[in-house]
Coordinates of C-alpha atoms in Angstrom, one line a residue:
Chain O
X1 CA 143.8 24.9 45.6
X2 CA 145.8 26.9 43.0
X3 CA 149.6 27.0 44.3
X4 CA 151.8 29.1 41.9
X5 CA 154.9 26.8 42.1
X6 CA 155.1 23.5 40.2
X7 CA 155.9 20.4 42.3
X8 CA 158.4 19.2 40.0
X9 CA 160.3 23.0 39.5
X10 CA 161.7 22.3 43.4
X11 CA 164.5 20.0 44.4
X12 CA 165.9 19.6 47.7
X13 CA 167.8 22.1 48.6
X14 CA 165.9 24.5 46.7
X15 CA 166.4 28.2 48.3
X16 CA 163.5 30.6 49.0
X17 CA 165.0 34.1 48.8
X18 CA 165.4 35.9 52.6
X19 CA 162.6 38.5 53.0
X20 CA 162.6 41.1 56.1
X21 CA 159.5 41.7 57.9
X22 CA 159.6 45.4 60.5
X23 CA 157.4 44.6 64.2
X24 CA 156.7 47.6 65.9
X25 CA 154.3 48.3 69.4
X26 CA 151.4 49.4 67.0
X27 CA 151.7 45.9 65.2
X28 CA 151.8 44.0 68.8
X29 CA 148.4 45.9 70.3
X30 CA 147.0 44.8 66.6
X31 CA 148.0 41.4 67.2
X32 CA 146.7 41.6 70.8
X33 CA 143.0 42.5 69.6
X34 CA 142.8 40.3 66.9
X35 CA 144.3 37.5 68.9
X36 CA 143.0 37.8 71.9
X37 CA 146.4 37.8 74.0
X38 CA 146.4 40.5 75.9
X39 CA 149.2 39.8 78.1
X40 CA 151.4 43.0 78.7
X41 CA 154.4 41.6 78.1
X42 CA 153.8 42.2 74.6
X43 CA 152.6 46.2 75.6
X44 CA 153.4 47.1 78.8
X45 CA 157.4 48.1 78.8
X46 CA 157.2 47.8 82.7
X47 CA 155.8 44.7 83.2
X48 CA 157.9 43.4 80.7
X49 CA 160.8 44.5 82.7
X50 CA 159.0 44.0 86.3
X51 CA 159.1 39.9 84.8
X52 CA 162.9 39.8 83.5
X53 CA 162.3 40.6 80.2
X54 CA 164.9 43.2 78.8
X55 CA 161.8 45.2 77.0
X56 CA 158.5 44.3 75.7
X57 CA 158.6 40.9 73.4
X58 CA 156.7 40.4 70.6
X59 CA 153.6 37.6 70.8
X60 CA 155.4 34.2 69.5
X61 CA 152.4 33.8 67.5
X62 CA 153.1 36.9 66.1
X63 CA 156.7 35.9 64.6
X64 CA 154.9 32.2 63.6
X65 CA 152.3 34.0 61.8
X66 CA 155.0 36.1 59.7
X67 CA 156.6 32.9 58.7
X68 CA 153.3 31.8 57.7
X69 CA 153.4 34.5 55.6
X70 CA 156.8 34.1 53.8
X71 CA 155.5 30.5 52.9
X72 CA 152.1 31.6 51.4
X73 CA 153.7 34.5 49.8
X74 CA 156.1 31.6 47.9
X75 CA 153.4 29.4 47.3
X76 CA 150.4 31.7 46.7
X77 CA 147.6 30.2 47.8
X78 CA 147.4 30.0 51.9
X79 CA 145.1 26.8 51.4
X80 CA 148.1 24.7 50.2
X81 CA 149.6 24.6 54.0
X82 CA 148.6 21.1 55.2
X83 CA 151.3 21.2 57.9
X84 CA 152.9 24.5 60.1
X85 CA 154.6 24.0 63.1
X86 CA 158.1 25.9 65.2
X87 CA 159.2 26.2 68.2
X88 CA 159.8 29.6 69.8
X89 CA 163.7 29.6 70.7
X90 CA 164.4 33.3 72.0
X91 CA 162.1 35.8 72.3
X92 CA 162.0 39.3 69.9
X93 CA 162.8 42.2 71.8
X94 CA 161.0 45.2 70.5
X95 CA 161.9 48.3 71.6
X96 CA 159.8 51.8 71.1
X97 CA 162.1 53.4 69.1
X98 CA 162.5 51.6 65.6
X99 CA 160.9 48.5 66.7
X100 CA 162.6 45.2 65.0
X101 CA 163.4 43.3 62.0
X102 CA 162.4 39.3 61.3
X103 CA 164.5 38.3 58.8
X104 CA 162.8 34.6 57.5
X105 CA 164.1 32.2 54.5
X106 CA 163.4 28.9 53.6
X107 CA 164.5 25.7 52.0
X108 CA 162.9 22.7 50.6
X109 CA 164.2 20.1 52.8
X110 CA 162.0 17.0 51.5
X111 CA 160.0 16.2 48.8
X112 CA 156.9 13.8 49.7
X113 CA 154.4 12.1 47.8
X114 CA 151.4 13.6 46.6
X115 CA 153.4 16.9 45.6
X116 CA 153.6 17.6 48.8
X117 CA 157.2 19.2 50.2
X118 CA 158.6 20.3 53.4
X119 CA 160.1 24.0 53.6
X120 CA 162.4 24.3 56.7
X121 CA 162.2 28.3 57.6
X122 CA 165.2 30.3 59.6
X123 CA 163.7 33.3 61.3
X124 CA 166.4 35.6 62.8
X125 CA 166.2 38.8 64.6
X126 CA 169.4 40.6 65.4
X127 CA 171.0 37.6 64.1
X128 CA 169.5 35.4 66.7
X129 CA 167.5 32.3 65.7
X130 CA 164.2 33.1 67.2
X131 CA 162.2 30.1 65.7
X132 CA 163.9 26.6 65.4
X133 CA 162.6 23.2 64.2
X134 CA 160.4 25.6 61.8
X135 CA 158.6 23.7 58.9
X136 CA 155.8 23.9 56.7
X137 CA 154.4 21.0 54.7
X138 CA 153.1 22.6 51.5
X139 CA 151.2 21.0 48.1
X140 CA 152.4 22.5 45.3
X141 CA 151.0 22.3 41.6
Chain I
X1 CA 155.5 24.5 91.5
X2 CA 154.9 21.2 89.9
X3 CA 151.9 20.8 87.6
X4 CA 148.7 18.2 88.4
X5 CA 149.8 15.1 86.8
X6 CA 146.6 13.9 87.2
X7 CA 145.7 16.2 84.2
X8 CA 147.3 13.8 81.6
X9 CA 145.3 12.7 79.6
X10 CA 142.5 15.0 80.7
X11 CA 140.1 16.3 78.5
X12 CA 137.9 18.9 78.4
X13 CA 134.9 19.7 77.1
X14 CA 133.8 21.3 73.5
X15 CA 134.2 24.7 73.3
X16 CA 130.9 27.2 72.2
X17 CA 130.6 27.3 68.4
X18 CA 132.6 30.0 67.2
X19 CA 131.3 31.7 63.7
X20 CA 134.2 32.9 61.6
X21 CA 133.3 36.3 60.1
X22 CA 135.1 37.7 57.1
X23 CA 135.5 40.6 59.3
X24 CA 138.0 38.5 61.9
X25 CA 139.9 37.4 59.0
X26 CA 140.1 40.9 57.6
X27 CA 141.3 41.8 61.2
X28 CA 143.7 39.0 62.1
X29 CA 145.2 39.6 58.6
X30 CA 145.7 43.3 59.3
X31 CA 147.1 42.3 62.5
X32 CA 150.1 39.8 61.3
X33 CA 150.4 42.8 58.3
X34 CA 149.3 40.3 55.4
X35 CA 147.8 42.1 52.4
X36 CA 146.7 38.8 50.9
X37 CA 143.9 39.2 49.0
X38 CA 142.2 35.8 49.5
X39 CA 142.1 37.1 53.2
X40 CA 139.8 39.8 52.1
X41 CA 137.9 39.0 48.8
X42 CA 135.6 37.0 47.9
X43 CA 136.5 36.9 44.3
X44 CA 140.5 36.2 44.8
X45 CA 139.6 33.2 47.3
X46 CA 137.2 31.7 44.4
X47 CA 139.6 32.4 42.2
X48 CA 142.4 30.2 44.5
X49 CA 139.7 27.3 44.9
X50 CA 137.9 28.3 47.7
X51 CA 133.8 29.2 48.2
X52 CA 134.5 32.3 50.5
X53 CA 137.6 33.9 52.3
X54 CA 140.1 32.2 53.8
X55 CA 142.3 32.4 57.1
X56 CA 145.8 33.1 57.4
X57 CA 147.6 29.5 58.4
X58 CA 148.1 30.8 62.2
X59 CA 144.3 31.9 63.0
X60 CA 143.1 28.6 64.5
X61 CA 144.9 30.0 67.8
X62 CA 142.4 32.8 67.9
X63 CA 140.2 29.6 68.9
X64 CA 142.5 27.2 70.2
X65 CA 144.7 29.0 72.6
X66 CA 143.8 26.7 76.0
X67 CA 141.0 28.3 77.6
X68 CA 139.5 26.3 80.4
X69 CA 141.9 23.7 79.7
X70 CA 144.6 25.7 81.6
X71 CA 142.4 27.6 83.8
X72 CA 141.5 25.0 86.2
X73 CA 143.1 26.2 89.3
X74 CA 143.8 22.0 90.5
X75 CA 146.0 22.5 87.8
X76 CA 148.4 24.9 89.5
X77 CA 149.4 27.1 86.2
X78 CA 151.1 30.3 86.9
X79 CA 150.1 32.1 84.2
X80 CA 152.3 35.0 84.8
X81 CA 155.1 32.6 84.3
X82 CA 153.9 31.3 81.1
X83 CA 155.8 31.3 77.8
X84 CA 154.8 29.4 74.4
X85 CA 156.9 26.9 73.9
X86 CA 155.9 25.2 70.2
X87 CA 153.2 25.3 68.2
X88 CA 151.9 23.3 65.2
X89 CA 148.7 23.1 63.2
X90 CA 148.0 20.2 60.6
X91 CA 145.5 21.6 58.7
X92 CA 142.5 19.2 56.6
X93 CA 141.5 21.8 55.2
X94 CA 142.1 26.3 56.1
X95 CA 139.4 27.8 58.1
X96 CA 137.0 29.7 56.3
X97 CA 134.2 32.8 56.6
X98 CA 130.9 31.2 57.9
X99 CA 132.7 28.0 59.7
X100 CA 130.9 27.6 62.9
X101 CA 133.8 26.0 64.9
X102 CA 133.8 23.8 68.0
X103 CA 137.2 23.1 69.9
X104 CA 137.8 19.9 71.4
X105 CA 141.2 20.3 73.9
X106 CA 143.6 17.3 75.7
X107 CA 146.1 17.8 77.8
X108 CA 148.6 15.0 76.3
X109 CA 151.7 15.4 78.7
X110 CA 153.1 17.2 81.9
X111 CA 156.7 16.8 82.6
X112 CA 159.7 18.8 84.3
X113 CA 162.2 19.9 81.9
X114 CA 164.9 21.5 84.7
X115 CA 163.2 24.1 86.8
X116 CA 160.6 24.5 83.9
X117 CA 157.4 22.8 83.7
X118 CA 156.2 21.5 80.5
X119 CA 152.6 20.9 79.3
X120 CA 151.2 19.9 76.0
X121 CA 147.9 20.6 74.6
X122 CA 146.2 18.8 71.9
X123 CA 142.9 20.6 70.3
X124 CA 140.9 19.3 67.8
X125 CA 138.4 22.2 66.1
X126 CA 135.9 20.7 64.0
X127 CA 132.6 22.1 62.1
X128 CA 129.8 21.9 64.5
X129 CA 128.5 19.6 61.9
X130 CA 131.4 17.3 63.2
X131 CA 133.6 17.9 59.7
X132 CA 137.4 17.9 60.8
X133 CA 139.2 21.3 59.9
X134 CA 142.6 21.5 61.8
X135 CA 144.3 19.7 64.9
X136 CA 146.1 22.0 67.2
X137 CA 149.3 21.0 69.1
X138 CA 150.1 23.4 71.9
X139 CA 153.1 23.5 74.0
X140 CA 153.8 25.8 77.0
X141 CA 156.5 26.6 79.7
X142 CA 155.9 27.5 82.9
X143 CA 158.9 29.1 83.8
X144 CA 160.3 27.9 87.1
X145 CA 161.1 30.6 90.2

């Protein structure tokens, strides 16, 4: 495992810059074939609807999987992830025109042994927190 | 409508062996948009420590995402109602191209939470060979009417 960052160039507190991800319908009918989650809430505008959703929603694993990325994208190598877990608090709406925007940053919020630490993400869409509780244990260098 | 209890603690049994292709990486990595290149070549994943292509952090649910686990119908699980609640991987090591995985799934607990039934799902994928790779921890909502 070759992480980029240094174990002891991190502190508590220590700020990963805010990067923006777009989802659009094309990316959600990707994600349903590669996945394997075909339920139409995530394609079908009417069954979204028919179900009390206000349009189609994008897969949760879709927005986990894009904070996945923010953290191997800081730490390089995606084999330094020993630990990913969140918890899907509100859905991302994704209409047909324009689709949406994550928005996903990180902080270090623990440094463990074994130059291990613990990033605590914030993933917003429209300026609503749609992941909480959101951390990655990563070994850095 | 409440959930089985009788299906804490249940477990089910393993999954077929499932043979990780490069070519599913290279797709689930398109998918999530990810232009890694130790999603995709050979040489970059060597060059990162690894003997052949890695998967993104979130591909073990490609595997892992319930299966027969929730589709017992004693269970009672409307799956139309069904939203993902949390998910978590610990990770012993990533998935790679040319694992032949076998998932292993308990249902750990059943509660109410309001109208809203709660069910957790623990999966352990292994190497056929038995070698530990990642332990799963699924959580879903049935919504209530």
């Amino acid at each position: 495992m070759t992480a980029g960052v240094k174990y002891d160039d991190v502190e508590v507190g220590t700020e990963i810059p805010a990067r923006t991800y777009p989802v659009d319908r094309a990316n959600l009918v990707m994600y349903a074939g590669a996945s394997g989650d075909f339920n139409p809430i995530h394609w079908r505008e009417s069954f979204a609807k028919s179900v009390g959703l206000p349009d189609v929603i994008a897969h949760g694993m879709f927005t986990m999987a894009q904070g996945g990325r923010f953290v191997t994208d800081w730490v390089g190598d995606p084999g330094a992830v020993v630990d990913y877990g969140v918890r899907f608090s509100s859905p991302v709406v994704v209409p047909d025109e324009g689709g949406a925007t994550l928005e996903i940053s990180g902080t270090v919020e623990d440094k463990l042994d074994d130059n291990k630490v613990v990033v605590a993400l914030t993933a917003r869409c429209n300026g609503q927190k749609v992941l909480t509780r959101a951390k990655a244990v990563v070994r850095l260098a | 409508m409440p959930l089985n209890r009788d299906f804490i603690g249940r477990s089910f049994p393993p999954t077929e062996p499932y043979e990780v292709s490069r070519v599913k990486i290279r797709e689930f990595a398109d998918a999530i948009g990810d232009p890694n290149p130790i999603y995709r070549d050979r040489e970059a994943a060597k060059a990162a420590g690894h003997p052949d292509v890695v998967a993104p952090p979130t591909f073990p649910i490609v595997i892992s995402l319930g299966g027969s686990a929730m589709a017992d119908p004693e269970l009672g699980l409307n799956y139309a109602m069904v939203v993902h609640g949390e998910q978590r991987f610990e990770y012993v090591r990533p998935v790679r191209a040319g694992d032949v995985l076998v998932c292993e799934t308990t249902i750990t607990e059943i509660r109410s939470i309001g109208n809203n039934e709660k069910l957790e799902l623990r999966t352990e994928i292994k190497t056929a060979e038995g070698e530990p790779v990642c332990t799963a921890y699924n959580t879903i909502v049935e919504r209530g009417a």
